[in-house]
Amino acid sequence: MKKLKKTMLSFLLTLMLVSGITPVSNLTSIPATTVQAAVSKKQTAKFVRGVDGDTAKLSVKGKTYTFRFLAIDTPETVKPNTPPAFMGKKASNYTKSALAKAEKIEVQYDGNRTDKYGRKLAWIFVDGQLLQDKLVKKGYARVYYVYGKYKYTNKLRASEKVAKRKKLGIWKNYKAAFPDSKSSSNKNTTKNTTAKKVSNTKKNSSKQTSSSSYVWIPRTGSKYHSCSSCSNMRSPSKVKKSEAIRRGYTPCSKCY
């Protein structure tokens, strides 16, 4: 009976393989469906008009949208009741010129496609080059508003590092470019200055304590002195203050 079952099982497996039916045990080898990435395909756009260094009106498929450039921030130029910030005009003019002269403009979404103001959030490409990176390289923009693992963040940070080192654009006067922001470098400077002051105070205090722990005592007399020349002492001895007190010496009224 057992021999018959084995024969039947062997026959069924052979039949399944010939018919092209995949055995259940092999289903785990079939790759799972890949989840679609957050980064979209590039879409062609047309320049309508500039707003400022990091914002522009672009037309996609015949419809005009306000695009806020992803992951960067340029100095303000259109903030109500506020004069243009340092390097703001240069950043704005550069963006408008780059978009107006470009033969091909493309937008690429990465994560959330709109912000709380209803503006489109995207990477902007002019003739195949990332506009955000061009702005950061020239010191017209800082890497900012990074709320996720965006595709080109590392590229921007590398460019920002170089611009900072060379003190290009906004990095010549960061506080003037972004007056509402607290500069980390200023914080560090303040902390370092405070630390130095505390350190110097401690050192001076230590020196004073060290020097005041020793006194001068005369061969004759009952007073100890802070200065060896006090009271015209001849060949005074330098001892610890505690030792002088232990011996019965009292402080000199001129020295203390």
Tab-separated table of C-alpha atoms in Angstrom:
chain	number	residue	atom	x	y	z
A	1	MET	CA	0.000	0.000	0.000
A	2	LYS	CA	2.806	2.389	0.946
A	3	LYS	CA	4.609	1.526	-2.314
A	4	LEU	CA	1.464	2.397	-4.276
A	5	LYS	CA	1.152	5.813	-2.541
A	6	LYS	CA	4.762	6.681	-3.345
A	7	THR	CA	4.236	5.721	-6.981
A	8	MET	CA	1.091	7.874	-7.221
A	9	LEU	CA	2.821	10.869	-5.596
A	10	SER	CA	5.770	10.576	-7.980
A	11	PHE	CA	3.372	10.442	-10.911
A	12	LEU	CA	1.483	13.574	-9.786
A	13	LEU	CA	4.690	15.618	-9.323
A	14	THR	CA	5.911	14.602	-12.769
A	15	LEU	CA	2.534	15.598	-14.257
A	16	MET	CA	2.673	19.034	-12.558
A	17	LEU	CA	6.168	19.756	-13.864
A	18	VAL	CA	5.247	18.718	-17.415
A	19	SER	CA	2.116	20.919	-17.254
A	20	GLY	CA	4.137	23.946	-16.077
A	21	ILE	CA	2.453	24.155	-12.679
A	22	THR	CA	4.775	25.583	-9.988
A	23	PRO	CA	4.890	23.549	-6.766
A	24	VAL	CA	3.840	25.428	-3.615
A	25	SER	CA	7.285	24.958	-2.051
A	26	ASN	CA	8.839	27.095	-4.817
A	27	LEU	CA	6.460	30.083	-4.476
A	28	THR	CA	8.795	31.806	-1.998
A	29	SER	CA	11.373	32.252	-4.740
A	30	ILE	CA	9.035	34.522	-6.762
A	31	PRO	CA	10.045	38.181	-6.150
A	32	ALA	CA	7.509	40.413	-4.386
A	33	THR	CA	5.986	43.383	-6.196
A	34	THR	CA	8.238	46.431	-5.800
A	35	VAL	CA	6.665	49.436	-4.062
A	36	GLN	CA	6.728	52.521	-6.284
A	37	ALA	CA	9.416	55.005	-5.225
A	38	ALA	CA	8.451	58.460	-3.886
A	39	VAL	CA	10.615	60.158	-6.517
A	40	SER	CA	8.577	60.735	-9.648
A	41	LYS	CA	9.641	60.785	-13.270
A	42	LYS	CA	10.714	64.158	-14.627
A	43	GLN	CA	8.043	66.245	-16.299
A	44	THR	CA	8.668	68.987	-18.827
A	45	ALA	CA	7.659	72.488	-17.726
A	46	LYS	CA	7.625	76.000	-19.167
A	47	PHE	CA	8.743	79.184	-17.438
A	48	VAL	CA	5.936	81.648	-16.763
A	49	ARG	CA	7.510	84.150	-14.355
A	50	GLY	CA	9.855	84.364	-11.405
A	51	VAL	CA	8.772	85.069	-7.841
A	52	ASP	CA	12.050	85.053	-5.908
A	53	GLY	CA	15.211	82.971	-5.565
A	54	ASP	CA	13.489	79.740	-4.544
A	55	THR	CA	10.016	80.152	-6.073
A	56	ALA	CA	8.715	80.456	-9.633
A	57	LYS	CA	5.574	80.110	-11.719
A	58	LEU	CA	5.877	77.167	-14.117
A	59	SER	CA	3.428	75.636	-16.565
A	60	VAL	CA	3.039	71.839	-16.653
A	61	LYS	CA	0.742	70.249	-19.242
A	62	GLY	CA	-0.808	73.625	-19.988
A	63	LYS	CA	-1.604	74.503	-16.363
A	64	THR	CA	0.334	77.085	-14.337
A	65	TYR	CA	1.471	76.298	-10.793
A	66	THR	CA	3.611	78.022	-8.174
A	67	PHE	CA	6.692	75.877	-7.576
A	68	ARG	CA	8.651	76.095	-4.333
A	69	PHE	CA	12.113	74.641	-4.916
A	70	LEU	CA	12.652	71.610	-2.702
A	71	ALA	CA	15.245	71.533	0.123
A	72	ILE	CA	16.706	75.054	-0.253
A	73	ASP	CA	16.047	78.563	1.022
A	74	THR	CA	17.172	81.881	-0.452
A	75	PRO	CA	17.110	85.299	1.278
A	76	GLU	CA	13.728	87.057	1.297
A	77	THR	CA	12.849	89.608	-1.366
A	78	VAL	CA	9.039	89.679	-1.398
A	79	LYS	CA	8.180	89.508	2.310
A	80	PRO	CA	5.566	92.191	3.144
A	81	ASN	CA	6.850	95.299	4.961
A	82	THR	CA	10.391	93.927	4.859
A	83	PRO	CA	13.272	95.195	2.706
A	84	PRO	CA	15.095	92.602	0.571
A	85	ALA	CA	17.656	90.667	2.613
A	86	PHE	CA	21.356	90.475	1.799
A	87	MET	CA	21.936	88.559	-1.479
A	88	GLY	CA	18.172	88.202	-1.968
A	89	LYS	CA	18.017	90.198	-5.208
A	90	LYS	CA	21.028	88.420	-6.680
A	91	ALA	CA	19.517	85.018	-5.923
A	92	SER	CA	16.163	86.076	-7.377
A	93	ASN	CA	17.692	87.508	-10.557
A	94	TYR	CA	19.853	84.434	-11.051
A	95	THR	CA	16.861	82.095	-10.790
A	96	LYS	CA	14.740	84.144	-13.190
A	97	SER	CA	17.577	84.345	-15.709
A	98	ALA	CA	18.384	80.613	-15.478
A	99	LEU	CA	14.742	79.652	-16.072
A	100	ALA	CA	14.134	82.232	-18.800
A	101	LYS	CA	17.227	81.200	-20.780
A	102	ALA	CA	16.816	77.446	-20.335
A	103	GLU	CA	15.971	75.488	-23.465
A	104	LYS	CA	14.470	72.722	-21.341
A	105	ILE	CA	12.936	72.881	-17.860
A	106	GLU	CA	11.965	69.744	-15.954
A	107	VAL	CA	10.356	69.180	-12.556
A	108	GLN	CA	10.654	66.097	-10.387
A	109	TYR	CA	8.610	65.392	-7.263
A	110	ASP	CA	10.140	63.792	-4.198
A	111	GLY	CA	7.810	62.907	-1.324
A	112	ASN	CA	5.006	65.398	-0.583
A	113	ARG	CA	4.061	67.271	-3.739
A	114	THR	CA	2.586	70.382	-2.101
A	115	ASP	CA	3.285	72.517	0.977
A	116	LYS	CA	0.805	74.071	3.396
A	117	TYR	CA	0.419	77.070	1.074
A	118	GLY	CA	-0.611	74.903	-1.855
A	119	ARG	CA	2.654	75.403	-3.738
A	120	LYS	CA	4.206	72.518	-5.654
A	121	LEU	CA	7.385	71.096	-4.096
A	122	ALA	CA	9.885	69.768	-6.601
A	123	TRP	CA	13.411	69.480	-7.887
A	124	ILE	CA	13.914	71.892	-10.777
A	125	PHE	CA	16.212	71.057	-13.686
A	126	VAL	CA	17.428	73.559	-16.285
A	127	ASP	CA	18.996	71.971	-19.360
A	128	GLY	CA	19.669	68.812	-17.373
A	129	GLN	CA	21.288	70.532	-14.371
A	130	LEU	CA	19.745	70.738	-10.900
A	131	LEU	CA	18.889	74.402	-10.286
A	132	GLN	CA	18.908	73.977	-6.498
A	133	ASP	CA	22.494	72.774	-6.653
A	134	LYS	CA	23.541	75.672	-8.890
A	135	LEU	CA	22.072	78.151	-6.379
A	136	VAL	CA	23.778	76.478	-3.414
A	137	LYS	CA	27.131	76.308	-5.210
A	138	LYS	CA	27.090	80.050	-5.876
A	139	GLY	CA	26.195	80.834	-2.276
A	140	TYR	CA	22.731	82.124	-3.209
A	141	ALA	CA	20.895	79.507	-1.137
A	142	ARG	CA	21.246	77.390	1.976
A	143	VAL	CA	20.136	73.768	2.347
A	144	TYR	CA	16.906	74.061	4.324
A	145	TYR	CA	13.440	72.590	4.897
A	146	VAL	CA	14.660	69.007	4.632
A	147	TYR	CA	11.825	66.898	6.036
A	148	GLY	CA	12.760	63.517	4.620
A	149	LYS	CA	15.402	61.467	2.864
A	150	TYR	CA	15.345	63.369	-0.410
A	151	LYS	CA	17.186	62.136	-3.473
A	152	TYR	CA	19.636	65.027	-3.879
A	153	THR	CA	20.153	66.204	-0.284
A	154	ASN	CA	23.690	64.817	-0.011
A	155	LYS	CA	24.638	66.500	-3.272
A	156	LEU	CA	23.365	69.853	-1.960
A	157	ARG	CA	25.128	69.507	1.395
A	158	ALA	CA	28.441	68.816	-0.333
A	159	SER	CA	28.029	71.955	-2.456
A	160	GLU	CA	27.021	73.992	0.596
A	161	LYS	CA	30.135	72.892	2.454
A	162	VAL	CA	32.346	74.242	-0.347
A	163	ALA	CA	30.404	77.514	-0.587
A	164	LYS	CA	30.725	78.001	3.177
A	165	ARG	CA	34.453	77.397	3.107
A	166	LYS	CA	34.912	79.887	0.289
A	167	LYS	CA	32.521	82.360	1.949
A	168	LEU	CA	30.469	82.769	-1.197
A	169	GLY	CA	27.283	84.830	-1.320
A	170	ILE	CA	25.183	84.446	1.811
A	171	TRP	CA	28.158	83.032	3.717
A	172	LYS	CA	29.873	86.433	3.626
A	173	ASN	CA	27.208	87.712	6.025
A	174	TYR	CA	24.810	84.949	7.015
A	175	LYS	CA	23.041	87.045	9.650
A	176	ALA	CA	22.214	89.752	7.096
A	177	ALA	CA	20.961	87.154	4.621
A	178	PHE	CA	18.727	85.448	7.187
A	179	PRO	CA	18.108	87.959	9.995
A	180	ASP	CA	15.357	85.816	11.546
A	181	SER	CA	17.634	82.798	11.906
A	182	LYS	CA	19.974	82.128	14.791
A	183	SER	CA	23.419	81.388	13.412
A	184	SER	CA	24.973	78.293	14.923
A	185	SER	CA	28.413	79.837	14.408
A	186	ASN	CA	27.408	82.825	16.556
A	187	LYS	CA	26.177	80.475	19.248
A	188	ASN	CA	29.436	78.570	19.222
A	189	THR	CA	31.397	81.822	19.377
A	190	THR	CA	29.374	82.979	22.368
A	191	LYS	CA	29.794	79.665	24.119
A	192	ASN	CA	33.525	79.574	23.432
A	193	THR	CA	33.982	83.162	24.653
A	194	THR	CA	32.040	82.417	27.832
A	195	ALA	CA	34.017	79.231	28.396
A	196	LYS	CA	37.303	81.113	27.980
A	197	LYS	CA	36.201	83.774	30.482
A	198	VAL	CA	35.223	81.142	33.024
A	199	SER	CA	38.484	79.294	32.416
A	200	ASN	CA	40.557	82.461	32.850
A	201	THR	CA	38.657	83.361	36.030
A	202	LYS	CA	39.336	79.917	37.434
A	203	LYS	CA	43.010	80.167	36.497
A	204	ASN	CA	43.364	83.606	38.091
A	205	SER	CA	41.520	82.437	41.173
A	206	SER	CA	43.774	79.414	41.361
A	207	LYS	CA	46.873	81.586	41.060
A	208	GLN	CA	45.634	83.910	43.776
A	209	THR	CA	44.809	80.993	46.043
A	210	SER	CA	48.186	79.438	45.354
A	211	SER	CA	50.132	82.627	46.051
A	212	SER	CA	48.104	83.538	49.141
A	213	SER	CA	48.659	80.094	50.687
A	214	TYR	CA	52.277	81.107	51.461
A	215	VAL	CA	53.400	83.942	53.766
A	216	TRP	CA	56.643	85.456	55.041
A	217	ILE	CA	57.631	85.317	58.688
A	218	PRO	CA	60.529	87.255	60.306
A	219	ARG	CA	63.256	85.837	62.492
A	220	THR	CA	61.899	87.955	65.281
A	221	GLY	CA	58.335	89.188	65.739
A	222	SER	CA	54.896	87.655	65.791
A	223	LYS	CA	53.372	88.770	62.495
A	224	TYR	CA	53.232	86.992	59.136
A	225	HIS	CA	53.371	89.038	55.930
A	226	SER	CA	52.240	88.703	52.333
A	227	CYS	CA	55.336	90.559	51.085
A	228	SER	CA	58.951	89.757	51.964
A	229	SER	CA	59.929	93.449	52.021
A	230	CYS	CA	57.294	94.490	54.509
A	231	SER	CA	58.554	96.042	57.770
A	232	ASN	CA	62.140	95.885	56.492
A	233	MET	CA	62.413	92.204	57.342
A	234	ARG	CA	65.862	90.661	56.962
A	235	SER	CA	66.097	87.161	55.548
A	236	PRO	CA	62.452	86.234	56.253
A	237	SER	CA	61.287	82.660	55.817
A	238	LYS	CA	58.596	81.603	53.381
A	239	VAL	CA	56.137	79.153	54.906
A	240	LYS	CA	52.602	78.016	54.383
A	241	LYS	CA	50.034	80.301	55.919
A	242	SER	CA	48.582	77.422	57.902
A	243	GLU	CA	52.033	76.676	59.313
A	244	ALA	CA	52.522	80.321	60.338
A	245	ILE	CA	49.181	80.336	62.131
A	246	ARG	CA	50.030	77.029	63.808
A	247	ARG	CA	53.195	78.599	65.139
A	248	GLY	CA	51.207	81.458	66.651
A	249	TYR	CA	51.842	84.171	64.045
A	250	THR	CA	49.074	86.684	63.353
A	251	PRO	CA	48.484	88.723	60.137
A	252	CYS	CA	50.323	91.997	59.613
A	253	SER	CA	47.945	94.968	59.624
A	254	LYS	CA	49.815	96.539	56.694
A	255	CYS	CA	49.567	93.456	54.499
A	256	TYR	CA	46.038	92.360	55.380
